[in-house]
């Protein structure tokens, strides 16, 4: 498929037109100092969060309570986590270490139910007391698959990355469409290529930028986890991050098509919000839901099959081990079908509204043409 360029020049192929528009979108964004600075800040925040969390967990693990023990109590205390054991000859030597403040407490033989006694100068370490206390047998019916705090931060990370990337690049597409309409540059562009070619170029260009940012964030996260020795967390996150990138790719194409279509219905920058607000709400919903309901299996399951929230919901379920092997495939198939439908509807609205200036085009009119 070819079209003539303005002034009677050589015809322009659709594929060439798509890449020309995509290169223009990418180049304009990369030349923007605001975009570069915001990207660097986002990377720095992500790396700082990982480093701080890793060092804090490591320092917490290394912070052990010094405890004096005798030969009779050594086996009991050594099995406790977070305890640094110093074995002495007898109870008197253990008591002497406590009085000299060389240890926080001492565990010696006793006549109570536990068979041991804790000696402390002023206050006994609560972790030591609870560790040596007799407790009833506990049976957990629904054990947590991950640390609740870690689960919350992973949910926050997935939701925030999706929100920031989708809203940033979706907003860029909307502003670009309206700017071209407002300056009437779109009339020159449409004389060189079809509207669908122009739309495809904008979507592809911004998708490349968004995916590049996601991949850089993934690389930063990997480096940070390795640097802080959080290899177990990295192992758990490997598959979910890959699926997040795949779901985000098609989810963003869906959203980008809708952003371009919504923006084509207005002719002024001030009116963008009137048509793009519903799409922005669709982007914010997964962010809010995954933070509030990250420990609710039912909500996460529903999110993982809804096209707008699947890029967040399904990777989260994979991280906590609540998804079967076939569920990401089924969810991706639903997302792909929704993506095709959104592109078709968005292209129709875009074609029918792009050259209509003045007041806002109604959705029914844009669909009818």
Tab-separated table of C-alpha atoms in Angstrom, residues 121-350:
chain	number	residue	atom	x	y	z
A	121	UNK	CA	20.663	-7.046	84.586
A	122	UNK	CA	17.517	-4.944	84.157
A	123	UNK	CA	15.251	-6.181	81.336
A	124	UNK	CA	15.361	-9.603	79.724
A	125	UNK	CA	15.445	-9.593	75.889
A	126	UNK	CA	11.881	-10.223	74.742
A	127	UNK	CA	13.014	-12.398	71.819
A	128	UNK	CA	14.905	-14.665	74.231
A	129	UNK	CA	11.959	-14.891	76.639
A	130	UNK	CA	9.492	-15.737	73.867
A	131	UNK	CA	11.907	-18.238	72.352
A	132	UNK	CA	12.277	-20.161	75.598
A	133	UNK	CA	8.627	-19.914	76.648
A	134	UNK	CA	6.301	-22.873	76.342
A	135	UNK	CA	3.676	-22.254	73.680
A	136	UNK	CA	0.705	-24.321	72.520
A	137	UNK	CA	0.856	-26.200	69.228
A	138	UNK	CA	-0.247	-23.969	66.358
A	139	UNK	CA	-1.776	-25.252	63.119
A	140	UNK	CA	-2.151	-22.719	60.272
A	141	UNK	CA	-5.001	-23.600	57.944
A	142	UNK	CA	-4.070	-21.129	55.192
A	143	UNK	CA	-0.340	-20.456	55.479
A	144	UNK	CA	1.039	-17.335	53.794
A	145	UNK	CA	3.125	-18.178	50.712
A	146	UNK	CA	5.284	-15.036	51.030
A	147	UNK	CA	6.345	-12.518	53.612
A	148	UNK	CA	3.416	-10.049	53.990
A	149	UNK	CA	5.698	-6.990	53.940
A	150	UNK	CA	7.591	-8.240	50.882
A	151	UNK	CA	4.281	-9.034	49.199
A	152	UNK	CA	3.061	-5.482	49.808
A	153	UNK	CA	6.210	-3.881	48.374
A	154	UNK	CA	6.167	-6.122	45.288
A	155	UNK	CA	2.508	-5.220	44.721
A	156	UNK	CA	3.390	-1.539	45.130
A	157	UNK	CA	6.250	-1.900	42.638
A	158	UNK	CA	4.167	-3.629	39.948
A	159	UNK	CA	1.293	-1.177	40.355
A	160	UNK	CA	3.494	1.925	40.420
A	161	UNK	CA	5.581	0.947	37.368
A	162	UNK	CA	2.434	0.191	35.361
A	163	UNK	CA	0.785	3.446	36.440
A	164	UNK	CA	3.822	5.641	35.735
A	165	UNK	CA	4.739	4.126	32.354
A	166	UNK	CA	1.203	3.854	30.992
A	167	UNK	CA	0.115	7.335	32.095
A	168	UNK	CA	3.359	9.012	30.989
A	169	UNK	CA	3.508	7.605	27.476
A	170	UNK	CA	-0.268	7.512	27.047
A	171	UNK	CA	-0.370	11.201	27.911
A	172	UNK	CA	2.457	11.844	25.433
A	173	UNK	CA	0.422	10.281	22.631
A	174	UNK	CA	-2.653	12.317	23.541
A	175	UNK	CA	-0.716	15.610	23.645
A	176	UNK	CA	0.989	14.821	20.338
A	177	UNK	CA	-2.332	14.131	18.591
A	178	UNK	CA	-3.956	17.336	19.835
A	179	UNK	CA	-0.853	19.421	19.083
A	180	UNK	CA	-0.870	18.217	15.481
A	181	UNK	CA	-4.560	19.031	15.187
A	182	UNK	CA	-4.212	22.436	16.818
A	183	UNK	CA	-1.335	23.473	14.547
A	184	UNK	CA	-2.942	21.789	11.516
A	185	UNK	CA	0.221	19.794	10.910
A	186	UNK	CA	-2.020	16.747	10.754
A	187	UNK	CA	-3.399	17.948	7.401
A	188	UNK	CA	0.088	17.771	5.887
A	189	UNK	CA	0.733	14.395	7.480
A	190	UNK	CA	-2.505	12.935	6.165
A	191	UNK	CA	-1.663	14.107	2.663
A	192	UNK	CA	1.424	11.850	2.845
A	193	UNK	CA	0.025	8.814	4.677
A	194	UNK	CA	-3.276	7.291	5.820
A	195	UNK	CA	-4.592	8.027	9.308
A	196	UNK	CA	-4.099	4.398	10.354
A	197	UNK	CA	-0.421	4.597	9.380
A	198	UNK	CA	-0.024	7.749	11.468
A	199	UNK	CA	-1.782	6.098	14.408
A	200	UNK	CA	0.327	2.925	14.123
A	201	UNK	CA	3.544	4.949	14.099
A	202	UNK	CA	2.572	6.853	17.229
A	203	UNK	CA	1.584	3.687	19.085
A	204	UNK	CA	4.700	1.753	18.051
A	205	UNK	CA	7.076	4.627	18.839
A	206	UNK	CA	5.734	5.175	22.340
A	207	UNK	CA	5.468	1.420	22.966
A	208	UNK	CA	9.179	1.064	22.194
A	209	UNK	CA	9.984	3.855	24.639
A	210	UNK	CA	7.744	2.421	27.358
A	211	UNK	CA	9.161	-1.090	26.967
A	212	UNK	CA	12.711	0.270	27.012
A	213	UNK	CA	11.971	1.985	30.312
A	214	UNK	CA	10.470	-1.221	31.734
A	215	UNK	CA	13.516	-3.269	30.680
A	216	UNK	CA	15.914	-0.712	32.188
A	217	UNK	CA	13.942	-0.811	35.445
A	218	UNK	CA	14.121	-4.613	35.427
A	219	UNK	CA	17.902	-4.414	34.914
A	220	UNK	CA	18.254	-1.897	37.745
A	221	UNK	CA	16.184	-4.115	40.042
A	222	UNK	CA	18.300	-7.160	39.163
A	223	UNK	CA	21.562	-5.315	39.841
A	224	UNK	CA	20.228	-3.975	43.136
A	225	UNK	CA	19.035	-7.389	44.344
A	226	UNK	CA	22.342	-9.032	43.431
A	227	UNK	CA	24.354	-6.227	45.080
A	228	UNK	CA	22.442	-6.626	48.344
A	229	UNK	CA	22.579	-10.414	48.320
A	230	UNK	CA	18.831	-10.862	47.869
A	231	UNK	CA	19.225	-13.769	45.441
A	232	UNK	CA	16.217	-15.585	46.887
A	233	UNK	CA	13.976	-12.604	46.121
A	234	UNK	CA	15.477	-12.355	42.625
A	235	UNK	CA	14.699	-16.028	42.022
A	236	UNK	CA	11.105	-15.509	43.104
A	237	UNK	CA	10.750	-12.410	40.905
A	238	UNK	CA	12.305	-13.797	37.719
A	239	UNK	CA	9.222	-15.359	36.105
A	240	UNK	CA	6.756	-12.662	37.304
A	241	UNK	CA	8.931	-9.882	35.831
A	242	UNK	CA	9.080	-11.635	32.452
A	243	UNK	CA	5.308	-12.055	32.396
A	244	UNK	CA	4.862	-8.445	33.537
A	245	UNK	CA	6.875	-7.251	30.520
A	246	UNK	CA	4.826	-9.414	28.138
A	247	UNK	CA	1.476	-8.317	29.585
A	248	UNK	CA	2.578	-4.688	29.713
A	249	UNK	CA	3.557	-4.753	26.022
A	250	UNK	CA	0.084	-5.679	24.793
A	251	UNK	CA	-1.714	-3.828	27.569
A	252	UNK	CA	0.061	-0.609	26.628
A	253	UNK	CA	-0.752	-1.056	22.928
A	254	UNK	CA	-4.410	-1.328	23.946
A	255	UNK	CA	-4.242	1.796	26.130
A	256	UNK	CA	-2.170	3.777	23.602
A	257	UNK	CA	-4.764	3.159	20.876
A	258	UNK	CA	-7.511	4.418	23.170
A	259	UNK	CA	-5.475	7.467	24.231
A	260	UNK	CA	-4.887	8.460	20.593
A	261	UNK	CA	-8.540	7.927	19.714
A	262	UNK	CA	-9.758	9.925	22.711
A	263	UNK	CA	-7.374	12.807	21.970
A	264	UNK	CA	-8.428	12.984	18.316
A	265	UNK	CA	-11.933	13.959	19.429
A	266	UNK	CA	-10.785	17.383	20.707
A	267	UNK	CA	-8.871	20.260	19.077
A	268	UNK	CA	-7.325	22.031	22.097
A	269	UNK	CA	-4.832	20.936	24.736
A	270	UNK	CA	-7.177	22.253	27.437
A	271	UNK	CA	-9.847	19.732	26.422
A	272	UNK	CA	-7.706	16.579	26.556
A	273	UNK	CA	-8.846	15.688	30.047
A	274	UNK	CA	-12.480	15.608	28.980
A	275	UNK	CA	-11.935	12.557	26.776
A	276	UNK	CA	-8.904	10.851	28.331
A	277	UNK	CA	-10.016	10.866	31.990
A	278	UNK	CA	-11.914	7.538	31.711
A	279	UNK	CA	-8.786	5.880	30.305
A	280	UNK	CA	-6.655	7.394	33.072
A	281	UNK	CA	-9.068	5.927	35.619
A	282	UNK	CA	-8.600	2.499	34.020
A	283	UNK	CA	-4.844	2.869	34.578
A	284	UNK	CA	-5.218	4.020	38.192
A	285	UNK	CA	-7.643	1.237	39.142
A	286	UNK	CA	-5.080	-1.638	39.021
A	287	UNK	CA	-2.599	0.435	41.051
A	288	UNK	CA	-5.121	1.040	43.823
A	289	UNK	CA	-6.595	-2.463	43.774
A	290	UNK	CA	-3.291	-4.338	43.905
A	291	UNK	CA	-2.118	-2.299	46.906
A	292	UNK	CA	-5.368	-2.614	48.861
A	293	UNK	CA	-6.158	-6.231	47.932
A	294	UNK	CA	-2.681	-7.740	47.441
A	295	UNK	CA	-3.576	-10.431	50.011
A	296	UNK	CA	-7.041	-11.156	48.595
A	297	UNK	CA	-6.900	-14.154	46.197
A	298	UNK	CA	-10.379	-13.510	44.743
A	299	UNK	CA	-9.695	-9.886	43.803
A	300	UNK	CA	-6.286	-10.762	42.331
A	301	UNK	CA	-7.863	-13.555	40.281
A	302	UNK	CA	-10.484	-11.192	38.841
A	303	UNK	CA	-7.782	-8.589	38.122
A	304	UNK	CA	-5.656	-11.144	36.281
A	305	UNK	CA	-8.415	-11.752	33.700
A	306	UNK	CA	-9.554	-8.150	33.163
A	307	UNK	CA	-7.517	-6.693	30.237
A	308	UNK	CA	-6.758	-3.346	31.901
A	309	UNK	CA	-5.521	-4.893	35.163
A	310	UNK	CA	-4.028	-8.178	33.909
A	311	UNK	CA	-0.505	-6.664	33.539
A	312	UNK	CA	-0.506	-6.142	37.322
A	313	UNK	CA	-2.803	-8.864	38.642
A	314	UNK	CA	-1.337	-11.900	36.866
A	315	UNK	CA	2.370	-11.224	37.667
A	316	UNK	CA	1.372	-10.647	41.293
A	317	UNK	CA	-0.406	-14.010	41.457
A	318	UNK	CA	2.611	-15.689	39.865
A	319	UNK	CA	4.877	-14.116	42.492
A	320	UNK	CA	2.828	-15.459	45.409
A	321	UNK	CA	2.329	-18.837	43.717
A	322	UNK	CA	-1.453	-18.657	43.420
A	323	UNK	CA	-1.701	-19.076	39.615
A	324	UNK	CA	-1.728	-22.368	37.707
A	325	UNK	CA	0.641	-22.762	34.742
A	326	UNK	CA	-2.150	-22.322	32.181
A	327	UNK	CA	-3.684	-19.176	33.686
A	328	UNK	CA	-1.133	-16.648	32.302
A	329	UNK	CA	-1.653	-18.131	28.823
A	330	UNK	CA	-5.442	-17.827	29.054
A	331	UNK	CA	-5.209	-14.299	30.464
A	332	UNK	CA	-2.800	-13.283	27.687
A	333	UNK	CA	-5.197	-14.663	25.053
A	334	UNK	CA	-8.009	-12.534	26.509
A	335	UNK	CA	-5.713	-9.502	26.527
A	336	UNK	CA	-4.711	-10.071	22.892
A	337	UNK	CA	-8.355	-10.334	21.799
A	338	UNK	CA	-9.162	-7.137	23.699
A	339	UNK	CA	-6.121	-5.457	22.163
A	340	UNK	CA	-7.296	-6.260	18.620
A	341	UNK	CA	-10.792	-4.942	19.404
A	342	UNK	CA	-9.395	-1.753	20.995
A	343	UNK	CA	-7.140	-1.101	17.997
A	344	UNK	CA	-10.053	-1.527	15.577
A	345	UNK	CA	-12.353	0.791	17.540
A	346	UNK	CA	-9.581	3.293	18.258
A	347	UNK	CA	-8.533	3.441	14.603
A	348	UNK	CA	-12.122	4.102	13.512
A	349	UNK	CA	-12.549	6.938	16.014
A	350	UNK	CA	-9.125	8.347	15.094
